[in-house]
mmCIF file of C-alpha atoms in Angstrom:
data_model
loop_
_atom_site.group_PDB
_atom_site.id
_atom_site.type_symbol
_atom_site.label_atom_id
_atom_site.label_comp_id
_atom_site.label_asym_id
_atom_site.label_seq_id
_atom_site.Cartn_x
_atom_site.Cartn_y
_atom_site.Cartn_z
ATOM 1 C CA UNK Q 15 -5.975 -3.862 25.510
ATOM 2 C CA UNK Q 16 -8.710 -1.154 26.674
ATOM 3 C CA UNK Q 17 -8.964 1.876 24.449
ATOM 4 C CA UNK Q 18 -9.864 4.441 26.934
ATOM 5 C CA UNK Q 19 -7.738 7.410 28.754
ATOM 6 C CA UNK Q 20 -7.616 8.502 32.109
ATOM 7 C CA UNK Q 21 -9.768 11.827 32.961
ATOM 8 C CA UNK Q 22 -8.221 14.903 32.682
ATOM 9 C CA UNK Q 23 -7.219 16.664 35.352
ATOM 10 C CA UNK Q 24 -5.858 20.013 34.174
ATOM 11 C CA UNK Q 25 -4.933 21.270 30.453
ATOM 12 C CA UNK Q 26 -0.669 20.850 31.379
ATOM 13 C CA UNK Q 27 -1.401 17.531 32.794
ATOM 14 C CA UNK Q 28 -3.540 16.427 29.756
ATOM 15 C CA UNK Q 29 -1.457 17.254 27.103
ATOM 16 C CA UNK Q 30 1.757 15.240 28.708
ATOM 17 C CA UNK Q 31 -1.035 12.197 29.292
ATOM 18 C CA UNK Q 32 -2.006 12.413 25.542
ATOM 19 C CA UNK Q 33 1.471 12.685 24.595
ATOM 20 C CA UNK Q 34 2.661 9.653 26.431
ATOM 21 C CA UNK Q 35 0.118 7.509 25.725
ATOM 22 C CA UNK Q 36 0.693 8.627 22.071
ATOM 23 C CA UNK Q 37 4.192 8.078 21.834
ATOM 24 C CA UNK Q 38 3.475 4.481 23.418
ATOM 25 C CA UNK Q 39 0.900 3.441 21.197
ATOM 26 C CA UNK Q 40 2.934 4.552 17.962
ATOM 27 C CA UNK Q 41 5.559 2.405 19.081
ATOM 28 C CA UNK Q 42 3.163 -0.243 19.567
ATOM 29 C CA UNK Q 43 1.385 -0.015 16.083
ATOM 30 C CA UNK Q 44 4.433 -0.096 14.238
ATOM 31 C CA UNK Q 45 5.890 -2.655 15.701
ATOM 32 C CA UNK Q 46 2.407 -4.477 15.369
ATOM 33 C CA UNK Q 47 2.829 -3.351 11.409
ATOM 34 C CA UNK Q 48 6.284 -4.522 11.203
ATOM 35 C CA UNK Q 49 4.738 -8.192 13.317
ATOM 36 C CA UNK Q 50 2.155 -8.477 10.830
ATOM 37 C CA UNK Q 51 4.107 -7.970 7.768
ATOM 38 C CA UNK Q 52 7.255 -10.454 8.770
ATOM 39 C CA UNK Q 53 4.304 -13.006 9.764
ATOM 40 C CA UNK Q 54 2.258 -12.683 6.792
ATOM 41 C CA UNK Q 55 -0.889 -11.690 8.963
ATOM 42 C CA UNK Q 56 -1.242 -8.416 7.298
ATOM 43 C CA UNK Q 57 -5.011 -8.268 5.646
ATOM 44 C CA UNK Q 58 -4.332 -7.612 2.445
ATOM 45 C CA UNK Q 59 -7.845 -6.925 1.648
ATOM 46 C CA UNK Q 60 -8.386 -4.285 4.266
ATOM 47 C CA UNK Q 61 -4.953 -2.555 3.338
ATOM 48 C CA UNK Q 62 -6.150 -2.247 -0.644
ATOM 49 C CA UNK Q 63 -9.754 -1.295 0.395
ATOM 50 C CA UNK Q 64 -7.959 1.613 2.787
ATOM 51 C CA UNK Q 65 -5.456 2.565 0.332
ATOM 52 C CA UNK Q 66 -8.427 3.236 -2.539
ATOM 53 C CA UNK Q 67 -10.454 4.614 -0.225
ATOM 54 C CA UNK Q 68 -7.872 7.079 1.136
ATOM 55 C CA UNK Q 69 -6.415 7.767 -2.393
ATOM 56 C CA UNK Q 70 -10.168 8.547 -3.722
ATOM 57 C CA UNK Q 71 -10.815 11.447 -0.670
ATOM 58 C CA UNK Q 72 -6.935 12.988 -1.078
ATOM 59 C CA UNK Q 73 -5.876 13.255 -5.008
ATOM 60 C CA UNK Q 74 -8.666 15.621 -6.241
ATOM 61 C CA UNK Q 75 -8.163 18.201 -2.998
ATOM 62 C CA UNK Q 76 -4.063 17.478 -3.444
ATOM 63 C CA UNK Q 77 -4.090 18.370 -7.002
ATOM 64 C CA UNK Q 78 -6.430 21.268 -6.592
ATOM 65 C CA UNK Q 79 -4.281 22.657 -3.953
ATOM 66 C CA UNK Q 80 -0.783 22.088 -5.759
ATOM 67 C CA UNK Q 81 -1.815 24.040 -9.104
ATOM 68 C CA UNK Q 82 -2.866 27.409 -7.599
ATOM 69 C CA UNK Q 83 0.291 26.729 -5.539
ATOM 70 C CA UNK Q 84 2.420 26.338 -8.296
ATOM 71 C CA UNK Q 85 1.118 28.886 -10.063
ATOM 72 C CA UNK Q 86 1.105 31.608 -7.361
ATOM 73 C CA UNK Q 87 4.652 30.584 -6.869
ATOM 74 C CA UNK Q 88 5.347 30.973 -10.816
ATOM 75 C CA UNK Q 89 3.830 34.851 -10.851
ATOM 76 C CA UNK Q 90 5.790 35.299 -7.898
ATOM 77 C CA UNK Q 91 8.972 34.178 -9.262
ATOM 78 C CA UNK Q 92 8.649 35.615 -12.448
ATOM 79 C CA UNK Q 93 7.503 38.994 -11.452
ATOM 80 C CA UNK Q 94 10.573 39.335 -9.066
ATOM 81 C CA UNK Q 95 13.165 37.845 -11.488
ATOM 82 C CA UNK Q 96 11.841 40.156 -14.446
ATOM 83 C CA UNK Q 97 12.511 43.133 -12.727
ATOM 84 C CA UNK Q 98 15.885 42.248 -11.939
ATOM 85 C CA UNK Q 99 16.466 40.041 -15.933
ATOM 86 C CA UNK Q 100 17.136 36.528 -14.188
ATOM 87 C CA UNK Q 101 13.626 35.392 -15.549
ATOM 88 C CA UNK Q 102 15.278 32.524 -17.229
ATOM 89 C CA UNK Q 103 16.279 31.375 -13.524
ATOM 90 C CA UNK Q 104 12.511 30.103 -12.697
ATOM 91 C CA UNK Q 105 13.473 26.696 -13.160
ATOM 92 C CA UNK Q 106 16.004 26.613 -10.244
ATOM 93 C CA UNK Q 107 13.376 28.179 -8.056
ATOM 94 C CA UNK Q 108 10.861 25.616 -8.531
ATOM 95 C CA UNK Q 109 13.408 23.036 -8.267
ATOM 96 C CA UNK Q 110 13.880 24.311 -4.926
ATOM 97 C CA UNK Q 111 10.354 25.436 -3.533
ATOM 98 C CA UNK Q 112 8.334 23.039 -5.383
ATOM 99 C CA UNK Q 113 9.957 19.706 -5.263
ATOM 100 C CA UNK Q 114 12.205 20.150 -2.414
ATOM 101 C CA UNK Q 115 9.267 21.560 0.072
ATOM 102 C CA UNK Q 116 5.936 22.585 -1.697
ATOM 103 C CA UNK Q 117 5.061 18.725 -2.857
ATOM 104 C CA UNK Q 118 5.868 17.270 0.769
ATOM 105 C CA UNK Q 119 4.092 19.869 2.474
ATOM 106 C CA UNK Q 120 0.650 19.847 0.423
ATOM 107 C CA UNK Q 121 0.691 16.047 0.773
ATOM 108 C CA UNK Q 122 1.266 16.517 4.347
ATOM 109 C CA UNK Q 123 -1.693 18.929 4.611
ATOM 110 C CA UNK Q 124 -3.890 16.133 2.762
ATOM 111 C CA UNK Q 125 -2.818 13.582 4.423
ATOM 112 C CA UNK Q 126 -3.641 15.107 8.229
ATOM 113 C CA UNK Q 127 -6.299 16.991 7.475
ATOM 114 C CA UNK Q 128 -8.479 15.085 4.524
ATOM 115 C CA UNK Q 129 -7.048 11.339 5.070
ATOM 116 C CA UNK Q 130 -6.853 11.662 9.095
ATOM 117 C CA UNK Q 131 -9.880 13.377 9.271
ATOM 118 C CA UNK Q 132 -11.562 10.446 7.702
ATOM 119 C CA UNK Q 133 -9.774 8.035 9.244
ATOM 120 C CA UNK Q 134 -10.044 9.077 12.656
ATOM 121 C CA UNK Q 135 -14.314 9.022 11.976
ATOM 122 C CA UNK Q 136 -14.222 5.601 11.055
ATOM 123 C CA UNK Q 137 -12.634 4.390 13.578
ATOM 124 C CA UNK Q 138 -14.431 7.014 16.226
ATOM 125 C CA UNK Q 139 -17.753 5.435 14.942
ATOM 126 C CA UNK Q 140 -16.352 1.943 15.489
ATOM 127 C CA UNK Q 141 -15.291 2.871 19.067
ATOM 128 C CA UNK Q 142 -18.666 4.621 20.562
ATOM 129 C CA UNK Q 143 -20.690 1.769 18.599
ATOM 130 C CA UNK Q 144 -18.287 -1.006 20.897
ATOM 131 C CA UNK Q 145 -17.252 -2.477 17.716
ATOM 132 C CA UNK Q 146 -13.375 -2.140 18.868
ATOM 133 C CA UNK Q 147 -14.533 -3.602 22.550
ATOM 134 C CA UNK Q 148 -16.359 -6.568 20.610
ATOM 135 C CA UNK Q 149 -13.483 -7.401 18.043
ATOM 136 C CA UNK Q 150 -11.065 -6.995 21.556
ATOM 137 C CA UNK Q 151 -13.310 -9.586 23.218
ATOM 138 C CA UNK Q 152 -13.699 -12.152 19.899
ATOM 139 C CA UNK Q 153 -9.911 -11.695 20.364
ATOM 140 C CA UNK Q 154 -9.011 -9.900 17.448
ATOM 141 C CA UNK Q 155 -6.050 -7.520 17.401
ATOM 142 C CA UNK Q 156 -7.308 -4.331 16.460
ATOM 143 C CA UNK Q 157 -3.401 -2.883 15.704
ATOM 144 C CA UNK Q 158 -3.188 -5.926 13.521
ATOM 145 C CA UNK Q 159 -6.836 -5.942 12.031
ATOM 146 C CA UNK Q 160 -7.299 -1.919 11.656
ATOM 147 C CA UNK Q 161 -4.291 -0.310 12.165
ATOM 148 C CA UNK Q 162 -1.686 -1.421 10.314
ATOM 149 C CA UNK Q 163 -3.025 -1.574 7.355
ATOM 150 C CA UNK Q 164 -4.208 2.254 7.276
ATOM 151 C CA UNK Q 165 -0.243 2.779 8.120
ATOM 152 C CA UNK Q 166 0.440 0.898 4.886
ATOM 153 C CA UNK Q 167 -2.127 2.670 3.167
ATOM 154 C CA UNK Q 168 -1.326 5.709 4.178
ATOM 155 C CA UNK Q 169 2.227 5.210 2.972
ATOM 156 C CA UNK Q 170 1.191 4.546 -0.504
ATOM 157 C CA UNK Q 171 -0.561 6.786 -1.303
ATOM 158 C CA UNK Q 172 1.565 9.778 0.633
ATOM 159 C CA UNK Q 173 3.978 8.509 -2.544
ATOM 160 C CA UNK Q 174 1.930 8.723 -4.773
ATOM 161 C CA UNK Q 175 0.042 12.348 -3.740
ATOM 162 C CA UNK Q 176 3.772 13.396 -3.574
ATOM 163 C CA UNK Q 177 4.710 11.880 -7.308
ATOM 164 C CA UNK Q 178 1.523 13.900 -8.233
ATOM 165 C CA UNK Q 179 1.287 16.911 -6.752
ATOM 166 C CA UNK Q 180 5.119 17.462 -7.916
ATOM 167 C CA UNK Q 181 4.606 17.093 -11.720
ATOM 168 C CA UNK Q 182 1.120 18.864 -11.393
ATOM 169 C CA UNK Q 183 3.135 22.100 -9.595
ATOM 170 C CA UNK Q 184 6.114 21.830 -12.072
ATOM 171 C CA UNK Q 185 3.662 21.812 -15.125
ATOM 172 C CA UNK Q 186 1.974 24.482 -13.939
ATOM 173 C CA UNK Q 187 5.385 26.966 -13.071
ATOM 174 C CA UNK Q 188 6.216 25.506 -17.209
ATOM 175 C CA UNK Q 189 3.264 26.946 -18.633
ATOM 176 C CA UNK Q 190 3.374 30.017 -17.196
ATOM 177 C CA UNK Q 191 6.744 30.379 -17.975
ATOM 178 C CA UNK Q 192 5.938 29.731 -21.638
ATOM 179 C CA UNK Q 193 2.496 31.340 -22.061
ATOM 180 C CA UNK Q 194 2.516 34.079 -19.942
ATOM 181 C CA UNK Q 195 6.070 35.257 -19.369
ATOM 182 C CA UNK Q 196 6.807 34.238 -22.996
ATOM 183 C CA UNK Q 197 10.005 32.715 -22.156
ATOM 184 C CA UNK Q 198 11.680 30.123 -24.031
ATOM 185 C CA UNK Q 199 11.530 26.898 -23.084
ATOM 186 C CA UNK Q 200 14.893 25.729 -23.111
ATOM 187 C CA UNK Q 201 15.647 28.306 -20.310
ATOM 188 C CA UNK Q 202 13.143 26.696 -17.714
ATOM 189 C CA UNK Q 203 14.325 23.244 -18.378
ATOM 190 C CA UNK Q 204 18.413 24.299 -18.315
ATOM 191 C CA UNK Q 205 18.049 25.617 -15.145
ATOM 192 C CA UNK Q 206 15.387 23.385 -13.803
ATOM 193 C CA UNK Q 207 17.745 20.427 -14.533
ATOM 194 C CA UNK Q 208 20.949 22.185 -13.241
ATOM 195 C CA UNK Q 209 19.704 22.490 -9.671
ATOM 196 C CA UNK Q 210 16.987 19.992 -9.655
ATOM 197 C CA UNK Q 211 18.946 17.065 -7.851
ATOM 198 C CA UNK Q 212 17.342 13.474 -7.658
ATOM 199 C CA UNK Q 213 18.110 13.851 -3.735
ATOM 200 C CA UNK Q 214 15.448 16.505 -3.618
ATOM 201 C CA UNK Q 215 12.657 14.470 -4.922
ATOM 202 C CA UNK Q 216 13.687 11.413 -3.384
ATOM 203 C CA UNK Q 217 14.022 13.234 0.201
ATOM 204 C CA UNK Q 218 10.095 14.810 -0.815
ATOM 205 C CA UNK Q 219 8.846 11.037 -1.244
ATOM 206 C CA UNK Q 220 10.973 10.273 2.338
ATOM 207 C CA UNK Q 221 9.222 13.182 3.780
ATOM 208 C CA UNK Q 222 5.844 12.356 2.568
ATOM 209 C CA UNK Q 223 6.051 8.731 3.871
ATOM 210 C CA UNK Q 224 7.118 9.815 7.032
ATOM 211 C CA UNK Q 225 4.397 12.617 7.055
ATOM 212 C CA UNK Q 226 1.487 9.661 6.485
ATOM 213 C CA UNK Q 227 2.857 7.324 8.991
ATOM 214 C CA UNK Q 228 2.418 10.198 11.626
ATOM 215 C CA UNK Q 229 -0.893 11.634 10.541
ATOM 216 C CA UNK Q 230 -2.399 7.793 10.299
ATOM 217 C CA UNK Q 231 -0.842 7.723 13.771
ATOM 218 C CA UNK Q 232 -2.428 10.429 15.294
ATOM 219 C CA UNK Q 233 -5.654 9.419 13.234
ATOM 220 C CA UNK Q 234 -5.983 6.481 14.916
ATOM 221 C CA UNK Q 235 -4.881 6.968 18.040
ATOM 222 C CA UNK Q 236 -8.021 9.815 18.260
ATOM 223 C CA UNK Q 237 -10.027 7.383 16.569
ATOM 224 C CA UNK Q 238 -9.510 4.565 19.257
ATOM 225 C CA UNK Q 239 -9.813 6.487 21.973
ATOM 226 C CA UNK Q 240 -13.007 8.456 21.130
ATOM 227 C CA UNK Q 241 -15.735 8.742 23.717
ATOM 228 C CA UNK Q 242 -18.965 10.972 24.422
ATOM 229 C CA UNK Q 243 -20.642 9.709 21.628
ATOM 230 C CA UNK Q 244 -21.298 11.750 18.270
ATOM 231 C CA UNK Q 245 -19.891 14.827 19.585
ATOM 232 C CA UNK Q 246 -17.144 12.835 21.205
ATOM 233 C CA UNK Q 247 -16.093 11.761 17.541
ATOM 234 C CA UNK Q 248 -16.417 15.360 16.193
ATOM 235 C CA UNK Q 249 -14.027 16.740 19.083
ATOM 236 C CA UNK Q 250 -11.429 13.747 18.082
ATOM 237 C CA UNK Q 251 -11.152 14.885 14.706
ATOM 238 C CA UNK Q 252 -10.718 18.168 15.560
ATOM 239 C CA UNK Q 253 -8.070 16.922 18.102
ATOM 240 C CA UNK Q 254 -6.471 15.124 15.161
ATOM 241 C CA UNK Q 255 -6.273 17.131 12.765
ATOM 242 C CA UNK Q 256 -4.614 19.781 14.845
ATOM 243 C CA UNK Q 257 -2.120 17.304 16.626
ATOM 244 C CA UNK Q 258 -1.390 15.971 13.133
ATOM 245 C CA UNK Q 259 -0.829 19.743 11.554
ATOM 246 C CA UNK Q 260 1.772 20.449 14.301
ATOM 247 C CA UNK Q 261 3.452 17.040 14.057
ATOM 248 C CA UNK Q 262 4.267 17.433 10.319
ATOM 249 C CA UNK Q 263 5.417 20.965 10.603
ATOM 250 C CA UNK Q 264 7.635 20.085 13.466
ATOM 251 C CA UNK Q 265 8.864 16.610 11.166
ATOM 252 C CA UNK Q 266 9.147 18.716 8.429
ATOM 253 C CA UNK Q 267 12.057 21.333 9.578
ATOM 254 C CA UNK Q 268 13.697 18.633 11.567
ATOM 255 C CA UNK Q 269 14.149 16.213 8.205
ATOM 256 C CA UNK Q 270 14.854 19.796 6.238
ATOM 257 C CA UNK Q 271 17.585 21.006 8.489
ATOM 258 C CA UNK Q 272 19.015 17.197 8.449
ATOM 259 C CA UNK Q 273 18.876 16.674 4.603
ATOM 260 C CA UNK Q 274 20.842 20.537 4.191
ATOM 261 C CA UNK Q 275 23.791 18.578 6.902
ATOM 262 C CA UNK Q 276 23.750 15.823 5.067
ATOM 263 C CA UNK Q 277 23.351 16.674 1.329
ATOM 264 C CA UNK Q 278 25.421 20.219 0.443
ATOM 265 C CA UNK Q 279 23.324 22.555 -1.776
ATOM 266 C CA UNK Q 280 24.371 22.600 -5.518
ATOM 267 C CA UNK Q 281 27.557 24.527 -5.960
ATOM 268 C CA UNK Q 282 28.657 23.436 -2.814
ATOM 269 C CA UNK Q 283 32.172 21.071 -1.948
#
């Protein structure tokens, strides 16, 4: 397999080639990830050295980015529900903002634009250097050898940034309910438990899976394909990061619209 793309012969026509090709070699790494797994080819080394390395570049920006979140979210909440008494009700709302959409969404944001962006240089540097051309010609499968395992990686630790990022934004709505608002406790956790649902957490974990699996995707796909040299890896990322922005945000409302079908909001029959 040759990792290069035809020339470009207009911006409309460009986009619908990168798109194709794309959508043809997702289908091809994950059914190369799903080959490797059944046939016990996967390198494990490669997928634990990925997964720390990944991990290490993502929590500290994830939980740095979740805390002001939750926070701004908590004076937002409780300035609003003081002024009409429901201040007690701050609970539900970060049952609803933070766990159902905030914790996906900042993992998302890691995961394509810290994770991919890494990802996609490594294996941009690889690709002008003709490391992927010599590992195609010593026969190697680069989906199997490079690929998948980032996929796997990436998965991992999208559940974990997503475990993370959740209790760091819920701690942080807590303590501002009890140090700043002065509210009692019991309040926050009465109404955080009434229309916190297990569903919504486990639907942020589905969410953030699904979000890594596409921004690893996109990653390497740019990654692969890079050309031009230095500046040929540079524009890749950029490419990347962008594609991978708009992919989760499009993912995102599809799964959110599904899961309110499927699932009926609390109170609901």
């Amino acid at each position: 397999m040759t990792y290069e793309l035809p020339a470009p012969k207009g911006p409309v026509r460009d986009v619908a080639l990168q798109g194709g090709y794309l959508i043809g070699f997702s289908v091809q790494a994950l059914f190369g990830l799903f080959t490797a797994i059944l046939r016990r080819r996967l390198s494990l080394h490669e997928t634990i050295t990925q997964t720390l390395f990944i991990g290490r570049v993502s929590t500290g920006p994830s939980l740095l980015l979740m805390i002001p979140i939750g926070v701004f979210i908590a004076v937002s909440v409780g300035e609003l529900a003081g002024r009409i008494g429901a201040g007690g009700y701050s609970g539900a709302v970060v049952a609803f903002i933070i766990v159902g959409q905030a914790a996906a969404l900042v993992c998302a944001l890691m995961m394509a634009g810290v994770a991919g962006s890494a990802i996609c240089t490594d294996l941009g540097s690889r690709k002008i250097r003709e490391e992927i051309d010599a590992m195609e010609v010593m026969g190697i499968d680069v989906i199997e050898r490079l690929v998948a395992p980032r996929l796997v990686a990436a998965v991992i630790v999208s559940l974990a940034l997503c475990s993370m990022v959740t209790f760091g934004g819920v701690i942080a709505c807590y303590l501002y309910h009890i140090y700043v608002q002065h509210l009692p406790a019991g309040t926050f956790m009465a109404t955080f438990s009434q229309y916190g649902r297990s569903s919504d957490f486990v639907m942020a974990l589905v969410k953030a899976a699904i979000f890594g699996i596409a921004s690893t995707l996109v990653a390497t796909f740019k990654g692969l394909h890079a050309k031009g040299g230095p500046r040929g890896v540079a524009d890749a990322v950029n490419e990347a990061v962008v594609i991978a922005f708009a992919l989760v945000f499009i993912v995102n409302t599809v799964l959110s619209a599904l899961y309110t079908v499927i699932v009926p909001a609390v109170g609901e029959f």
